[in-house]
Amino acid sequence: MPAPGLHNVVLSDAQRHNVRLYSVASATFHKTVDTTGIVDFDDDQATSVIAPFSGPVSKLLVDIGQPVKKGQALATAASADFSAALAGYAKALATAKTNRHLADLDKDLLEHHGVAQREAAQAETDAVNAESDRDAALQQLIALNVNPQAIEDLQKGRPLAHPEAAIRTPIAGTVVERLITPGQLLQAGSTAAFTIADLSRVWVMAQIFGGDIGAVHVGDGADVDTGTASGHFTGRVDNVAAEVDPTTRAVAVRIVVDNPGDELKRQMYVHVRIRSSAESSALLAPVSAVLRDDENLPFVYLQNPDGSFGREHVTLGVRTDDRYEIPSGLAAGNQIVTDGGLFVQFMQNQ
C-alpha cells in the first residue's frame, strides 16, 4: 500500500529503463556487528615491575616509550636490603666452604680411626646446613635481580667495587609507565615502579548490545579501523564476557590484534567490525534499495501487481556487506527497486 498522502507511481516503458528490480529472497549469510572499542595492553604480554627491595631511588635509567631488553636495569636505589643480601651471600659462601672442608677432613680421619663417628657426623651435618644457607642466600639475590656477573664475582672471591641495587625488567618490551621519581622511598614487594609491555600485539575492548550479542563468538574475525589512511588492522575475538554489564546493558568483547609499528596506542578509540562465524538465514535486500522518508524511517519502492510502485516501510536488521537483513516489511518474491529509487521518488513527488 502507498504511504498516506502519497500515490503509487506508474512509469512509462521508457521511464522503466531508469530502474532495476530485485527479487527478495531468503539467503544465508554471516552477520557483521559494528561497534566501537578502546585499545589496551595485552595483559598476557605486559607486566608491572615491583621494587624487590627498600630504599630511596637514586637514578632513573629509562624513559617512557623506550624499548628495553629482558633483565635490563630500569632504575637504581640506595638499598640497605640489597647490601645486606650481598654481604649475607658472601658470608654464607665462606661458611659453606669452610664447613665442607672440615667435614671432608673428618671423613678422612674417620677412615683412619683418627676421629669419632659422632664428630664426623656432626661435621657433615654442619656442612650440609651451611650449604643450605648458602643456597638460600643465593635465591635471595636472584629474587633481588642482582646482576649475574656480580654473583659470579662473589662466588670467585672477587670484591664488588660499587654494588648497585637495580630494578630490572623481567620481560622485553616497551616502557609504557614510569611510576617512581628520584628520591622516592621504595617499599620491597609493594612499590610499583614501571609497567613494561610488548606492544607487538594489543587488546581492543569492545561492547555489543541487544540482538548482536548472540552473533559474536570466540574465534570470530574482526576489522579494526582508527580512521586514518594506514590505520586498518585485523584481529580475532578471544573472549566474550559471560555477563551483561548492569550499567550499560552491554557484553564486553576482547579482540586480539597484531600491532606492527605500534600504531595502536592505549586508550585510542577505534571502529570495530566483527564478522560472525555463525551462519544465519533471512530475507536480504540491497543497501541501494533502502531510502529514508521525512521522518528518517527506512522504506523501499515495492512493485505492485498492477505494475505501479509504492512505498513500503521496512525494518532493518544487521548489514552484511552491501545488503540489509529485513526482519519485517517484505516477503519472499517481492519485487523492489534497487537502482533508480531516487528517480521513482522524484516522480512520486510531482
Short mmCIF file of C-alpha atoms in Angstrom, two decimals:
data_model
loop_
_atom_site.label_atom_id
_atom_site.label_comp_id
_atom_site.label_asym_id
_atom_site.label_seq_id
_atom_site.Cartn_x
_atom_site.Cartn_y
_atom_site.Cartn_z
CA MET A 1 0.00 0.00 0.00
CA PRO A 2 1.26 3.51 -0.67
CA ALA A 3 2.20 5.68 2.31
CA PRO A 4 -0.58 8.05 3.47
CA GLY A 5 -0.90 11.07 1.19
CA LEU A 6 1.33 9.56 -1.50
CA HIS A 7 0.14 8.00 -4.72
CA ASN A 8 1.61 4.98 -6.39
CA VAL A 9 3.92 5.71 -9.28
CA VAL A 10 3.17 4.45 -12.76
CA LEU A 11 6.11 4.57 -15.13
CA SER A 12 6.07 4.53 -18.88
CA ASP A 13 8.05 1.93 -20.78
CA ALA A 14 10.75 4.50 -21.43
CA GLN A 15 10.88 5.51 -17.76
CA ARG A 16 11.13 1.87 -16.70
CA HIS A 17 14.59 1.81 -18.27
CA ASN A 18 15.72 4.07 -15.40
CA VAL A 19 15.02 1.48 -12.72
CA ARG A 20 16.21 -2.01 -11.94
CA LEU A 21 14.30 -4.52 -9.85
CA TYR A 22 15.45 -7.03 -7.29
CA SER A 23 13.54 -10.14 -6.26
CA VAL A 24 13.56 -10.51 -2.48
CA ALA A 25 14.60 -13.98 -1.34
CA SER A 26 15.86 -15.73 1.76
CA ALA A 27 19.62 -16.21 1.81
CA THR A 28 22.31 -17.46 4.15
CA PHE A 29 24.92 -15.01 5.34
CA HIS A 30 27.35 -14.23 8.13
CA LYS A 31 26.34 -11.29 10.30
CA THR A 32 28.67 -8.37 10.81
CA VAL A 33 28.47 -6.37 14.02
CA ASP A 34 29.64 -2.76 14.02
CA THR A 35 30.68 -1.16 17.29
CA THR A 36 33.43 0.88 18.90
CA GLY A 37 36.36 -0.22 21.01
CA ILE A 38 39.23 1.03 23.15
CA VAL A 39 42.82 -0.14 22.71
CA ASP A 40 44.50 -1.61 25.78
CA PHE A 41 47.67 -3.52 26.59
CA ASP A 42 47.64 -7.26 26.08
CA ASP A 43 47.88 -8.32 29.72
CA ASP A 44 49.42 -11.60 28.62
CA GLN A 45 52.35 -9.56 27.29
CA ALA A 46 52.57 -6.80 29.91
CA THR A 47 53.84 -6.75 33.47
CA SER A 48 54.07 -4.37 36.39
CA VAL A 49 57.63 -4.16 37.72
CA ILE A 50 57.61 -4.15 41.53
CA ALA A 51 60.59 -2.92 43.55
CA PRO A 52 62.18 -6.04 45.10
CA PHE A 53 64.00 -4.04 47.83
CA SER A 54 63.51 -0.98 50.03
CA GLY A 55 65.40 2.29 49.84
CA PRO A 56 65.36 5.69 48.10
CA VAL A 57 65.56 5.88 44.30
CA SER A 58 68.95 7.20 43.25
CA LYS A 59 68.66 7.25 39.45
CA LEU A 60 66.18 6.59 36.66
CA LEU A 61 67.75 4.86 33.66
CA VAL A 62 64.90 4.71 31.10
CA ASP A 63 62.21 6.97 29.66
CA ILE A 64 58.60 6.23 28.75
CA GLY A 65 58.40 4.79 25.25
CA GLN A 66 61.91 3.35 25.38
CA PRO A 67 62.36 -0.28 24.25
CA VAL A 68 64.11 -2.50 26.80
CA LYS A 69 65.60 -5.98 26.83
CA LYS A 70 64.86 -8.68 29.38
CA GLY A 71 66.98 -8.12 32.50
CA GLN A 72 67.84 -4.51 31.63
CA ALA A 73 68.22 -2.10 34.57
CA LEU A 74 65.42 0.48 34.76
CA ALA A 75 66.44 2.37 37.90
CA THR A 76 68.89 2.17 40.82
CA ALA A 77 68.40 2.72 44.52
CA ALA A 78 70.46 3.02 47.70
CA SER A 79 69.21 -0.09 49.44
CA ALA A 80 70.39 -1.49 52.76
CA ASP A 81 68.40 -4.65 51.96
CA PHE A 82 70.42 -5.13 48.81
CA SER A 83 73.78 -4.58 50.51
CA ALA A 84 72.84 -6.89 53.37
CA ALA A 85 71.83 -9.63 50.93
CA LEU A 86 75.19 -9.39 49.12
CA ALA A 87 77.10 -9.49 52.39
CA GLY A 88 74.98 -12.38 53.61
CA TYR A 89 75.69 -14.40 50.49
CA ALA A 90 79.44 -13.72 50.72
CA LYS A 91 79.40 -14.88 54.35
CA ALA A 92 77.31 -17.95 53.51
CA LEU A 93 79.74 -18.87 50.72
CA ALA A 94 82.73 -18.70 53.08
CA THR A 95 80.97 -20.65 55.85
CA ALA A 96 79.81 -23.36 53.48
CA LYS A 97 83.28 -23.71 52.00
CA THR A 98 84.93 -23.95 55.43
CA ASN A 99 82.40 -26.41 56.84
CA ARG A 100 82.62 -28.63 53.79
CA HIS A 101 86.41 -28.66 54.08
CA LEU A 102 86.20 -29.66 57.78
CA ALA A 103 83.64 -32.36 57.03
CA ASP A 104 85.87 -33.83 54.34
CA LEU A 105 88.83 -33.83 56.76
CA ASP A 106 86.81 -35.58 59.47
CA LYS A 107 85.62 -38.14 56.93
CA ASP A 108 89.22 -38.93 56.04
CA LEU A 109 90.23 -39.10 59.70
CA LEU A 110 87.30 -41.40 60.44
CA GLU A 111 88.56 -43.86 57.84
CA HIS A 112 91.91 -43.91 59.65
CA HIS A 113 90.32 -44.01 63.13
CA GLY A 114 91.58 -40.51 63.90
CA VAL A 115 88.19 -39.12 64.93
CA ALA A 116 85.00 -40.47 66.48
CA GLN A 117 81.97 -41.36 64.33
CA ARG A 118 79.88 -38.83 66.21
CA GLU A 119 82.27 -35.96 65.46
CA ALA A 120 82.41 -36.83 61.75
CA ALA A 121 78.62 -37.00 61.56
CA GLN A 122 78.29 -33.62 63.27
CA ALA A 123 80.81 -32.09 60.83
CA GLU A 124 78.79 -33.42 57.86
CA THR A 125 75.59 -32.02 59.34
CA ASP A 126 77.21 -28.62 59.82
CA ALA A 127 78.44 -28.68 56.19
CA VAL A 128 75.01 -29.57 54.82
CA ASN A 129 73.32 -26.84 56.88
CA ALA A 130 75.88 -24.26 55.72
CA GLU A 131 75.33 -25.25 52.08
CA SER A 132 71.58 -24.89 52.55
CA ASP A 133 72.10 -21.40 53.98
CA ARG A 134 74.36 -20.59 51.01
CA ASP A 135 71.74 -21.72 48.51
CA ALA A 136 69.01 -19.76 50.31
CA ALA A 137 71.19 -16.63 50.24
CA LEU A 138 71.72 -17.15 46.50
CA GLN A 139 67.97 -17.39 45.91
CA GLN A 140 67.53 -14.11 47.75
CA LEU A 141 69.99 -12.43 45.37
CA ILE A 142 68.14 -13.86 42.39
CA ALA A 143 64.86 -12.52 43.81
CA LEU A 144 66.51 -9.10 44.11
CA ASN A 145 67.51 -9.29 40.41
CA VAL A 146 71.21 -8.98 41.23
CA ASN A 147 73.38 -8.85 38.12
CA PRO A 148 74.59 -12.41 37.35
CA GLN A 149 78.11 -11.01 36.90
CA ALA A 150 78.08 -9.72 40.48
CA ILE A 151 77.02 -13.16 41.74
CA GLU A 152 79.82 -14.78 39.76
CA ASP A 153 82.33 -12.31 41.22
CA LEU A 154 81.23 -13.21 44.73
CA GLN A 155 81.50 -16.93 44.00
CA LYS A 156 85.03 -16.46 42.74
CA GLY A 157 86.03 -14.30 45.69
CA ARG A 158 86.38 -11.10 43.70
CA PRO A 159 85.41 -7.89 45.58
CA LEU A 160 82.48 -5.78 44.36
CA ALA A 161 83.63 -2.21 43.84
CA HIS A 162 80.30 -0.36 43.82
CA PRO A 163 77.38 -2.77 44.03
CA GLU A 164 74.17 -1.10 42.85
CA ALA A 165 70.63 -2.12 43.67
CA ALA A 166 68.95 -2.14 40.27
CA ILE A 167 65.28 -2.62 39.38
CA ARG A 168 65.32 -4.85 36.29
CA THR A 169 62.64 -5.74 33.77
CA PRO A 170 61.57 -9.41 33.72
CA ILE A 171 60.48 -9.20 30.06
CA ALA A 172 61.49 -7.47 26.86
CA GLY A 173 59.17 -4.75 25.62
CA THR A 174 58.49 -1.03 25.87
CA VAL A 175 58.37 1.17 28.97
CA VAL A 176 54.75 2.33 28.98
CA GLU A 177 54.54 3.64 32.55
CA ARG A 178 57.09 5.09 34.98
CA LEU A 179 55.62 5.31 38.45
CA ILE A 180 58.59 6.39 40.58
CA THR A 181 60.72 9.54 40.87
CA PRO A 182 64.29 10.18 42.12
CA GLY A 183 64.43 10.23 45.91
CA GLN A 184 61.19 8.32 46.33
CA LEU A 185 61.35 5.70 49.08
CA LEU A 186 60.70 2.21 47.75
CA GLN A 187 58.98 -0.48 49.79
CA ALA A 188 60.12 -4.00 48.99
CA GLY A 189 57.44 -6.07 47.28
CA SER A 190 54.81 -3.33 47.19
CA THR A 191 56.04 -0.26 45.26
CA ALA A 192 55.04 -0.47 41.59
CA ALA A 193 57.91 1.16 39.70
CA PHE A 194 57.29 0.59 35.96
CA THR A 195 54.95 -1.09 33.51
CA ILE A 196 56.59 -2.93 30.62
CA ALA A 197 54.51 -4.13 27.68
CA ASP A 198 55.17 -5.95 24.43
CA LEU A 199 53.22 -3.73 22.04
CA SER A 200 53.54 -6.00 19.02
CA ARG A 201 50.08 -7.27 20.00
CA VAL A 202 47.30 -5.39 21.78
CA TRP A 203 43.76 -5.90 23.01
CA VAL A 204 40.78 -3.98 21.69
CA MET A 205 37.96 -3.92 24.23
CA ALA A 206 34.58 -3.57 22.51
CA GLN A 207 30.96 -3.73 23.63
CA ILE A 208 28.00 -5.37 21.89
CA PHE A 209 24.32 -4.84 22.60
CA GLY A 210 20.92 -6.46 22.22
CA GLY A 211 20.40 -8.73 19.27
CA ASP A 212 24.08 -8.61 18.33
CA ILE A 213 25.12 -10.45 21.49
CA GLY A 214 24.24 -13.89 20.18
CA ALA A 215 26.05 -13.27 16.90
CA VAL A 216 29.56 -12.89 18.37
CA HIS A 217 31.66 -15.89 19.37
CA VAL A 218 35.24 -16.62 20.34
CA GLY A 219 37.28 -17.08 17.16
CA ASP A 220 35.27 -14.62 15.04
CA GLY A 221 37.34 -12.35 12.81
CA ALA A 222 37.35 -8.61 13.32
CA ASP A 223 38.42 -5.49 11.46
CA VAL A 224 39.76 -2.54 13.46
CA ASP A 225 39.89 0.94 11.95
CA THR A 226 41.48 4.01 13.54
CA GLY A 227 40.09 6.40 10.94
CA THR A 228 43.47 7.12 9.38
CA ALA A 229 44.74 6.11 5.95
CA SER A 230 47.02 3.41 7.33
CA GLY A 231 45.01 2.52 10.40
CA HIS A 232 43.40 -0.75 9.27
CA PHE A 233 44.07 -3.90 11.30
CA THR A 234 42.67 -7.39 11.55
CA GLY A 235 42.22 -9.47 14.68
CA ARG A 236 40.06 -12.12 16.25
CA VAL A 237 37.71 -12.37 19.21
CA ASP A 238 39.38 -14.30 22.03
CA ASN A 239 36.95 -13.61 24.87
CA VAL A 240 33.24 -12.84 25.24
CA ALA A 241 32.12 -11.86 28.75
CA ALA A 242 29.74 -14.27 30.46
CA GLU A 243 27.62 -11.46 31.96
CA VAL A 244 25.84 -8.33 30.81
CA ASP A 245 27.14 -5.11 32.33
CA PRO A 246 24.28 -3.89 34.58
CA THR A 247 25.08 -0.25 33.83
CA THR A 248 25.47 -0.28 30.05
CA ARG A 249 23.46 -3.47 29.33
CA ALA A 250 26.30 -4.49 27.03
CA VAL A 251 28.55 -7.52 26.82
CA ALA A 252 32.30 -6.91 26.76
CA VAL A 253 34.24 -8.48 23.90
CA ARG A 254 38.03 -8.73 23.77
CA ILE A 255 39.78 -8.73 20.40
CA VAL A 256 43.44 -9.62 19.93
CA VAL A 257 45.10 -7.50 17.24
CA ASP A 258 48.64 -7.58 15.85
CA ASN A 259 50.15 -4.11 16.09
CA PRO A 260 53.04 -3.67 13.64
CA GLY A 261 54.75 -0.34 14.04
CA ASP A 262 52.97 0.26 17.39
CA GLU A 263 50.31 2.34 15.63
CA LEU A 264 47.57 1.28 18.02
CA LYS A 265 48.01 3.24 21.24
CA ARG A 266 46.49 2.53 24.63
CA GLN A 267 43.15 4.31 25.22
CA MET A 268 42.77 5.00 21.48
CA TYR A 269 39.15 4.86 20.25
CA VAL A 270 38.63 2.66 17.19
CA HIS A 271 35.81 1.39 15.00
CA VAL A 272 35.31 -2.37 15.14
CA ARG A 273 33.50 -4.66 12.70
CA ILE A 274 33.14 -8.25 13.91
CA ARG A 275 32.44 -10.93 11.29
CA SER A 276 30.35 -13.69 12.85
CA SER A 277 31.40 -17.24 12.01
CA ALA A 278 27.84 -18.46 12.63
CA GLU A 279 25.67 -18.82 9.53
CA SER A 280 22.28 -17.04 9.53
CA SER A 281 19.30 -17.14 7.18
CA ALA A 282 16.95 -14.22 6.48
CA LEU A 283 15.39 -12.02 3.81
CA LEU A 284 18.01 -9.69 2.40
CA ALA A 285 17.69 -6.51 0.38
CA PRO A 286 20.42 -4.43 -1.30
CA VAL A 287 21.54 -1.35 0.59
CA SER A 288 20.88 0.70 -2.56
CA ALA A 289 17.18 -0.20 -2.37
CA VAL A 290 16.67 1.45 1.03
CA LEU A 291 15.66 5.12 1.16
CA ARG A 292 14.60 7.38 4.04
CA ASP A 293 11.40 9.40 4.38
CA ASP A 294 10.95 12.82 6.02
CA GLU A 295 10.93 11.16 9.45
CA ASN A 296 14.12 9.22 8.63
CA LEU A 297 12.23 5.93 8.52
CA PRO A 298 13.56 3.36 6.04
CA PHE A 299 11.43 2.32 3.07
CA VAL A 300 11.73 0.66 -0.33
CA TYR A 301 9.72 1.01 -3.54
CA LEU A 302 7.70 -2.16 -4.00
CA GLN A 303 6.25 -3.13 -7.37
CA ASN A 304 2.51 -3.74 -7.06
CA PRO A 305 0.60 -6.41 -9.01
CA ASP A 306 -0.67 -3.71 -11.42
CA GLY A 307 2.91 -2.69 -12.23
CA SER A 308 2.89 0.54 -10.22
CA PHE A 309 5.39 1.33 -7.47
CA GLY A 310 4.55 2.27 -3.88
CA ARG A 311 6.47 2.94 -0.71
CA GLU A 312 6.81 0.08 1.75
CA HIS A 313 8.33 0.81 5.13
CA VAL A 314 10.72 -1.87 6.34
CA THR A 315 12.61 -2.81 9.46
CA LEU A 316 16.36 -3.01 9.02
CA GLY A 317 18.41 -5.70 10.73
CA VAL A 318 22.14 -6.18 10.52
CA ARG A 319 24.09 -5.12 7.49
CA THR A 320 26.23 -7.69 5.74
CA ASP A 321 28.45 -6.28 3.00
CA ASP A 322 26.08 -4.48 0.60
CA ARG A 323 22.82 -5.98 1.92
CA TYR A 324 20.48 -5.41 4.85
CA GLU A 325 18.61 -8.07 6.76
CA ILE A 326 14.88 -7.28 6.54
CA PRO A 327 13.06 -8.69 9.61
CA SER A 328 9.68 -7.20 8.60
CA GLY A 329 8.05 -5.28 5.77
CA LEU A 330 8.79 -7.59 2.84
CA ALA A 331 8.08 -11.14 1.79
CA ALA A 332 9.95 -13.59 -0.38
CA GLY A 333 9.20 -12.93 -4.06
CA ASN A 334 8.53 -9.21 -3.67
CA GLN A 335 9.99 -7.07 -6.44
CA ILE A 336 11.67 -3.91 -5.18
CA VAL A 337 13.54 -1.10 -6.87
CA THR A 338 17.26 -1.50 -6.24
CA ASP A 339 18.60 1.08 -8.73
CA GLY A 340 16.57 4.14 -9.63
CA GLY A 341 14.76 4.60 -6.33
CA LEU A 342 15.53 8.32 -6.29
CA PHE A 343 14.02 8.62 -9.77
CA VAL A 344 10.82 6.92 -8.57
CA GLN A 345 10.77 9.21 -5.54
CA PHE A 346 11.10 12.24 -7.81
CA MET A 347 8.18 11.02 -9.93
CA GLN A 348 6.08 10.39 -6.81
CA ASN A 349 6.65 13.94 -5.56
CA GLN A 350 5.43 15.52 -8.79
#
